[in-house]
Tab-separated table of C-alpha atoms in Angstrom:
chain	number	residue	atom	x	y	z
A	1213	UNK	CA	4.163	6.157	17.941
A	1214	UNK	CA	5.604	9.672	17.640
A	1215	UNK	CA	2.884	12.061	16.591
A	1216	UNK	CA	3.533	14.078	13.476
A	1217	UNK	CA	3.730	17.817	13.893
A	1218	UNK	CA	4.980	20.629	11.646
A	1219	UNK	CA	7.689	21.443	14.193
A	1220	UNK	CA	9.197	17.957	13.760
A	1221	UNK	CA	9.581	18.270	9.999
A	1222	UNK	CA	13.019	18.618	8.468
A	1223	UNK	CA	13.226	20.673	5.260
A	1224	UNK	CA	14.422	18.817	2.224
A	1225	UNK	CA	13.628	15.234	3.267
A	1226	UNK	CA	11.249	13.451	0.903
A	1227	UNK	CA	9.743	10.013	1.555
A	1228	UNK	CA	8.480	7.891	-1.371
A	1229	UNK	CA	6.122	5.132	-0.208
A	1230	UNK	CA	5.627	2.388	-2.777
A	1231	UNK	CA	2.598	0.237	-3.516
A	1232	UNK	CA	2.339	-3.396	-2.492
A	1233	UNK	CA	-1.155	-4.120	-1.167
A	1234	UNK	CA	-0.924	-5.880	2.236
A	1235	UNK	CA	2.839	-5.414	2.325
A	1236	UNK	CA	2.157	-1.700	2.666
A	1237	UNK	CA	1.754	-2.217	6.394
A	1238	UNK	CA	5.561	-2.329	6.448
A	1239	UNK	CA	5.413	1.434	5.823
A	1240	UNK	CA	4.039	1.822	9.353
A	1241	UNK	CA	7.106	0.212	10.878
A	1242	UNK	CA	9.438	2.189	8.631
A	1243	UNK	CA	7.928	5.518	9.640
A	1244	UNK	CA	8.035	4.518	13.309
A	1245	UNK	CA	11.752	3.725	13.038
A	1246	UNK	CA	12.513	6.921	11.136
A	1247	UNK	CA	10.719	9.041	13.735
A	1248	UNK	CA	12.425	7.207	16.585
A	1249	UNK	CA	15.765	8.181	15.064
A	1250	UNK	CA	14.764	11.810	14.652
A	1251	UNK	CA	13.952	11.695	10.940
A	1252	UNK	CA	10.750	13.550	9.987
A	1253	UNK	CA	10.080	14.034	6.243
A	1254	UNK	CA	8.465	17.223	4.947
A	1255	UNK	CA	7.324	15.817	1.609
A	1256	UNK	CA	5.625	12.462	1.029
A	1257	UNK	CA	4.688	10.777	-2.220
A	1258	UNK	CA	2.655	7.579	-2.188
A	1259	UNK	CA	1.363	4.990	-4.606
A	1260	UNK	CA	-1.631	2.807	-3.739
A	1261	UNK	CA	-1.376	1.792	-0.076
A	1262	UNK	CA	1.645	4.094	0.150
A	1263	UNK	CA	-0.726	7.006	-0.494
A	1264	UNK	CA	-3.003	5.814	2.311
A	1265	UNK	CA	-0.152	5.483	4.809
A	1266	UNK	CA	1.312	8.836	3.766
A	1267	UNK	CA	-2.043	10.552	4.284
A	1268	UNK	CA	-2.479	8.922	7.687
A	1269	UNK	CA	0.976	10.042	8.739
A	1270	UNK	CA	0.574	13.688	7.734
A	1271	UNK	CA	-2.956	13.785	9.168
A	1272	UNK	CA	-1.712	12.495	12.535
A	1273	UNK	CA	-3.671	9.246	12.273
A	1274	UNK	CA	-0.870	6.678	12.284
A	1275	UNK	CA	-1.885	5.153	15.604
A	1276	UNK	CA	-5.410	4.553	14.304
A	1277	UNK	CA	-3.960	2.939	11.175
A	1278	UNK	CA	-1.671	0.692	13.192
A	1279	UNK	CA	-4.485	-0.344	15.530
A	1280	UNK	CA	-6.652	-1.227	12.529
A	1281	UNK	CA	-3.844	-3.190	10.865
A	1282	UNK	CA	-3.260	-5.225	14.012
A	1283	UNK	CA	-6.978	-5.966	14.362
A	1284	UNK	CA	-7.433	-7.557	10.936
A	1285	UNK	CA	-8.229	-11.226	10.464
A	1286	UNK	CA	-8.886	-13.092	7.232
A	1287	UNK	CA	-12.595	-13.167	7.895
A	1288	UNK	CA	-12.690	-9.487	8.856
A	1289	UNK	CA	-11.052	-8.624	5.532
A	1290	UNK	CA	-13.912	-10.331	3.725
A	1291	UNK	CA	-16.291	-8.047	5.592
A	1292	UNK	CA	-14.824	-5.042	3.778
A	1293	UNK	CA	-15.408	-6.553	0.346
A	1294	UNK	CA	-18.756	-5.724	-1.222
A	1295	UNK	CA	-18.863	-7.882	-4.343
A	1296	UNK	CA	-20.475	-6.502	-7.496
A	1297	UNK	CA	-21.555	-8.469	-10.563
A	1298	UNK	CA	-22.425	-5.628	-12.934
A	1299	UNK	CA	-19.755	-3.078	-12.223
A	1300	UNK	CA	-16.392	-1.801	-13.489
A	1301	UNK	CA	-14.790	-3.632	-10.559
A	1302	UNK	CA	-15.395	-6.885	-8.719
A	1303	UNK	CA	-15.545	-4.973	-5.431
A	1304	UNK	CA	-17.667	-1.866	-5.052
A	1305	UNK	CA	-15.443	-0.327	-2.384
A	1306	UNK	CA	-18.273	1.341	-0.454
A	1307	UNK	CA	-17.369	-0.420	2.803
A	1308	UNK	CA	-13.720	0.605	2.570
A	1309	UNK	CA	-14.786	4.121	1.669
A	1310	UNK	CA	-17.062	4.218	4.707
A	1311	UNK	CA	-14.185	3.257	6.978
A	1312	UNK	CA	-11.881	5.903	5.482
A	1313	UNK	CA	-14.607	8.561	5.680
A	1314	UNK	CA	-14.622	8.194	9.459
A	1315	UNK	CA	-11.163	9.762	9.486
A	1316	UNK	CA	-10.854	11.773	6.255
A	1317	UNK	CA	-14.346	13.051	5.395
A	1318	UNK	CA	-14.185	16.564	3.901
A	1319	UNK	CA	-10.405	16.709	4.466
A	1320	UNK	CA	-8.342	18.308	1.688
A	1321	UNK	CA	-4.650	18.339	0.865
A	1322	UNK	CA	-4.550	21.901	2.181
A	1323	UNK	CA	-5.383	20.568	5.661
A	1324	UNK	CA	-2.080	18.670	5.823
A	1325	UNK	CA	0.969	20.362	7.357
A	1326	UNK	CA	3.274	19.328	4.499
A	1327	UNK	CA	2.854	18.311	0.853
A	1328	UNK	CA	1.483	14.892	-0.076
A	1329	UNK	CA	1.299	13.572	-3.635
A	1330	UNK	CA	-0.920	10.559	-4.387
A	1331	UNK	CA	-0.011	8.743	-7.584
A	1332	UNK	CA	-2.766	7.495	-9.898
A	1333	UNK	CA	-3.098	6.409	-13.528
A	1334	UNK	CA	-5.362	7.990	-16.136
A	1335	UNK	CA	-7.386	5.067	-17.482
A	1336	UNK	CA	-7.928	6.727	-20.871
A	1337	UNK	CA	-4.393	7.936	-21.642
A	1338	UNK	CA	-2.180	5.853	-19.357
A	1339	UNK	CA	-0.595	9.045	-18.046
A	1340	UNK	CA	0.860	9.233	-14.549
A	1341	UNK	CA	-1.273	11.629	-12.504
A	1342	UNK	CA	0.017	13.447	-9.424
A	1343	UNK	CA	-2.867	14.289	-7.099
A	1344	UNK	CA	-1.953	17.071	-4.659
A	1345	UNK	CA	-4.990	19.353	-4.489
A	1346	UNK	CA	-8.640	18.938	-3.597
A	1347	UNK	CA	-10.393	16.123	-1.751
A	1348	UNK	CA	-7.926	13.874	0.048
A	1349	UNK	CA	-10.220	10.858	0.374
A	1350	UNK	CA	-10.972	10.706	-3.364
A	1351	UNK	CA	-7.259	10.938	-4.170
A	1352	UNK	CA	-6.407	8.076	-1.806
A	1353	UNK	CA	-9.122	5.840	-3.255
A	1354	UNK	CA	-8.049	6.639	-6.822
A	1355	UNK	CA	-4.463	5.740	-5.989
A	1356	UNK	CA	-5.395	2.200	-4.856
A	1357	UNK	CA	-8.213	1.537	-7.364
A	1358	UNK	CA	-6.774	-1.707	-8.723
A	1359	UNK	CA	-8.249	-2.294	-12.217
A	1360	UNK	CA	-10.743	-5.121	-12.327
A	1361	UNK	CA	-11.002	-5.190	-8.537
A	1362	UNK	CA	-12.130	-1.656	-7.640
A	1363	UNK	CA	-14.013	0.639	-10.023
A	1364	UNK	CA	-12.175	3.656	-11.447
A	1365	UNK	CA	-12.544	6.941	-9.597
A	1366	UNK	CA	-13.775	10.010	-11.459
A	1367	UNK	CA	-11.519	12.865	-10.419
A	1368	UNK	CA	-11.369	16.219	-12.277
A	1369	UNK	CA	-13.140	14.707	-15.308
A	1370	UNK	CA	-10.679	11.812	-15.533
A	1371	UNK	CA	-11.210	8.169	-14.694
A	1372	UNK	CA	-8.306	7.189	-12.464
A	1373	UNK	CA	-6.987	3.800	-11.339
A	1374	UNK	CA	-4.102	2.408	-9.266
A	1375	UNK	CA	-0.876	4.405	-9.557
A	1376	UNK	CA	1.175	1.201	-9.355
A	1377	UNK	CA	0.501	0.699	-13.064
A	1378	UNK	CA	2.836	3.576	-13.902
A	1379	UNK	CA	4.973	4.357	-10.833
A	1380	UNK	CA	5.047	1.673	-8.098
A	1381	UNK	CA	7.706	3.514	-6.051
A	1382	UNK	CA	7.251	7.266	-6.652
A	1383	UNK	CA	10.750	8.728	-6.363
A	1384	UNK	CA	10.414	11.124	-9.315
A	1385	UNK	CA	7.647	13.271	-7.725
A	1386	UNK	CA	9.826	13.747	-4.621
A	1387	UNK	CA	12.720	14.913	-6.750
A	1388	UNK	CA	10.531	17.111	-8.954
A	1389	UNK	CA	9.002	18.807	-5.898
A	1390	UNK	CA	12.423	19.861	-4.633
A	1391	UNK	CA	13.419	17.235	-2.070
A	1392	UNK	CA	17.149	17.530	-1.494
A	1393	UNK	CA	17.239	13.993	-0.142
A	1394	UNK	CA	14.814	11.202	-1.029
A	1395	UNK	CA	14.183	8.025	0.955
A	1396	UNK	CA	12.348	5.398	-1.101
A	1397	UNK	CA	10.502	2.395	0.309
A	1398	UNK	CA	10.308	-0.399	-2.267
A	1399	UNK	CA	7.883	-3.199	-1.401
A	1400	UNK	CA	8.554	-5.100	-4.626
A	1401	UNK	CA	12.228	-5.945	-4.124
A	1402	UNK	CA	11.693	-9.688	-3.651
A	1403	UNK	CA	8.261	-10.368	-5.109
A	1404	UNK	CA	9.312	-12.553	-8.015
A	1405	UNK	CA	11.556	-15.585	-7.673
A	1406	UNK	CA	13.618	-14.354	-4.729
A	1407	UNK	CA	10.860	-15.135	-2.249
A	1408	UNK	CA	10.723	-18.811	-3.183
A	1409	UNK	CA	11.946	-21.111	-0.438
A	1410	UNK	CA	12.028	-24.907	-0.212
A	1411	UNK	CA	8.645	-26.150	0.911
A	1412	UNK	CA	6.852	-22.891	0.133
A	1413	UNK	CA	4.058	-23.192	-2.414
A	1414	UNK	CA	3.754	-20.866	-5.392
A	1415	UNK	CA	0.176	-20.214	-4.375
A	1416	UNK	CA	1.178	-18.994	-0.921
A	1417	UNK	CA	3.842	-16.657	-2.310
A	1418	UNK	CA	1.364	-15.057	-4.675
A	1419	UNK	CA	-1.175	-14.668	-1.883
A	1420	UNK	CA	-3.717	-17.085	-3.297
A	1421	UNK	CA	-4.381	-18.708	0.069
A	1422	UNK	CA	-5.438	-15.530	1.839
A	1423	UNK	CA	-9.043	-16.729	1.969
A	1424	UNK	CA	-8.232	-20.387	2.607
A	1425	UNK	CA	-11.243	-21.635	4.573
A	1426	UNK	CA	-8.982	-23.808	6.760
A	1427	UNK	CA	-8.328	-20.676	8.781
A	1428	UNK	CA	-12.015	-20.082	9.484
A	1429	UNK	CA	-14.431	-21.624	11.926
A	1430	UNK	CA	-17.026	-24.066	10.473
A	1431	UNK	CA	-19.725	-21.414	10.838
A	1432	UNK	CA	-17.724	-18.814	8.930
A	1433	UNK	CA	-16.719	-21.369	6.293
A	1434	UNK	CA	-20.398	-22.037	5.673
A	1435	UNK	CA	-21.116	-18.308	5.378
A	1436	UNK	CA	-18.267	-17.865	2.912
A	1437	UNK	CA	-19.405	-20.814	0.804
A	1438	UNK	CA	-22.905	-19.377	0.389
A	1439	UNK	CA	-21.525	-16.634	-1.870
A	1440	UNK	CA	-21.171	-17.860	-5.447
A	1441	UNK	CA	-19.034	-14.811	-6.294
A	1442	UNK	CA	-16.535	-15.472	-3.506
A	1443	UNK	CA	-16.283	-19.119	-4.552
A	1444	UNK	CA	-15.526	-18.160	-8.144
A	1445	UNK	CA	-12.985	-15.516	-7.117
A	1446	UNK	CA	-11.073	-17.173	-4.309
A	1447	UNK	CA	-11.605	-20.917	-4.556
A	1448	UNK	CA	-8.958	-22.901	-6.382
A	1449	UNK	CA	-8.207	-26.483	-7.210
A	1450	UNK	CA	-5.109	-28.065	-5.731
A	1451	UNK	CA	-1.896	-26.674	-7.275
A	1452	UNK	CA	-3.858	-24.164	-9.343
A	1453	UNK	CA	-4.362	-20.463	-8.640
A	1454	UNK	CA	-7.731	-18.804	-8.142
A	1455	UNK	CA	-9.078	-16.115	-10.465
A	1456	UNK	CA	-8.248	-13.425	-7.926
A	1457	UNK	CA	-4.818	-14.947	-7.396
A	1458	UNK	CA	-4.008	-14.769	-11.106
A	1459	UNK	CA	-4.946	-11.081	-11.179
A	1460	UNK	CA	-2.824	-10.281	-8.136
A	1461	UNK	CA	0.159	-12.271	-9.379
A	1462	UNK	CA	0.010	-10.519	-12.752
A	1463	UNK	CA	0.111	-7.154	-10.988
A	1464	UNK	CA	3.067	-8.373	-8.924
A	1465	UNK	CA	5.058	-9.154	-12.053
A	1466	UNK	CA	4.195	-5.772	-13.552
A	1467	UNK	CA	5.178	-3.908	-10.390
A	1468	UNK	CA	8.435	-5.825	-9.984
A	1469	UNK	CA	9.635	-5.130	-13.513
A	1470	UNK	CA	8.431	-1.540	-13.589
A	1471	UNK	CA	9.913	-0.731	-10.183
A	1472	UNK	CA	13.340	-1.961	-11.259
A	1473	UNK	CA	13.182	0.103	-14.423
A	1474	UNK	CA	11.975	3.295	-12.748
A	1475	UNK	CA	14.462	3.138	-9.872
A	1476	UNK	CA	17.347	2.488	-12.263
A	1477	UNK	CA	16.547	5.722	-14.072
A	1478	UNK	CA	15.449	7.682	-10.996
A	1479	UNK	CA	17.556	6.367	-8.106
A	1480	UNK	CA	16.735	7.591	-4.589
A	1481	UNK	CA	19.395	8.709	-2.161
A	1482	UNK	CA	18.417	5.933	0.255
A	1483	UNK	CA	16.609	2.758	-0.796
A	1484	UNK	CA	14.751	0.780	1.907
A	1485	UNK	CA	13.585	-2.733	0.977
A	1486	UNK	CA	11.699	-4.676	3.669
A	1487	UNK	CA	12.210	-8.453	3.488
A	1488	UNK	CA	8.504	-9.139	3.007
A	1489	UNK	CA	8.530	-11.302	-0.126
A	1490	UNK	CA	7.361	-14.383	1.768
A	1491	UNK	CA	4.087	-12.645	2.669
A	1492	UNK	CA	1.262	-12.756	0.150
A	1493	UNK	CA	-0.023	-9.511	-1.297
A	1494	UNK	CA	-3.460	-10.226	0.178
A	1495	UNK	CA	-2.357	-11.346	3.628
A	1496	UNK	CA	-3.530	-8.234	5.417
A	1497	UNK	CA	-3.880	-10.186	8.657
A	1498	UNK	CA	-0.076	-10.264	8.996
A	1499	UNK	CA	0.123	-6.630	10.030
A	1500	UNK	CA	2.209	-7.285	13.144
A	1501	UNK	CA	4.915	-9.119	11.206
A	1502	UNK	CA	4.926	-6.563	8.403
A	1503	UNK	CA	5.275	-3.644	10.811
A	1504	UNK	CA	8.196	-5.429	12.464
A	1505	UNK	CA	9.851	-6.105	9.094
A	1506	UNK	CA	9.454	-2.432	8.206
A	1507	UNK	CA	11.078	-1.324	11.450
A	1508	UNK	CA	13.979	-3.715	10.939
A	1509	UNK	CA	14.541	-2.541	7.363
A	1510	UNK	CA	14.528	1.117	8.391
A	1511	UNK	CA	16.883	0.518	11.311
A	1512	UNK	CA	19.359	-1.132	8.931
A	1513	UNK	CA	19.208	1.956	6.728
A	1514	UNK	CA	19.669	4.531	9.506
A	1515	UNK	CA	23.488	4.858	9.108
A	1516	UNK	CA	23.047	5.444	5.360
A	1517	UNK	CA	20.252	7.945	5.987
A	1518	UNK	CA	22.352	9.873	8.500
A	1519	UNK	CA	25.288	10.000	6.103
A	1520	UNK	CA	23.043	11.180	3.261
A	1521	UNK	CA	21.375	13.705	5.533
A	1522	UNK	CA	24.730	15.204	6.455
A	1523	UNK	CA	25.842	15.301	2.827
A	1524	UNK	CA	22.706	16.727	1.230
A	1525	UNK	CA	21.158	18.847	3.970
A	1526	UNK	CA	24.217	20.358	5.590
A	1527	UNK	CA	25.973	21.374	2.383
């Protein structure tokens, strides 16, 4: 992957990376394709996993992110989930935080070569919060703090949660910060209805089968079954969703409708939509396919990007 450097950046190009849980790995492929074609943004806005990918890109850690994405298995994902019974979220998040601290501990927004804005939601007011100063790690975690799953993050005397609740594909911050051309990556284009194919179960589309024990060895199945919390969260009866699946599907519907509304009122100059609707929002083990789908989507958009670049940046 092309390493990011300030010299590569092109003034005026903003990149808005949307939220979409596991589908966010498509952002990796999109950035790879953009760089391969000589397109290097100088402003990035990100919601949820889009904030994580944007931070990794500007911090020069995209190869580490890609390696991690390709290493994930369903059982390994469970290893990052520290379940909590008496907490503001089902998952404490300490294990994920520990992994991110290895790369971002003590790093601030000022350490990045170009501006990054992480989108979060104020839990008390519902306001859209643009995080662009201070501790980078805390901002990233706040941006993906899915309500009910991860606890809110206290940041500047506010309790913040996932930015996807207010701005799933953050085009407006790019435009407000002066980007002359904005490329938006929408991971919610085919979440609802469009992804349905003959023979594909509703549960699979919504990502309910991500912890299906059929994919684990007998030893790991036994270990999974010993946790009463994991059984309650992820187990489901035939043709019925799990508790976790219902929560994720509800967020999918919210993101789909809100993304359409926001992009209609705040259209980007170039709109990239990876064809990832057939992949569940929790299927993080499909990193290789998602990266490929991101690359393909970006390559299809290159002629449009070049035309827009000529129009907006050369005028």
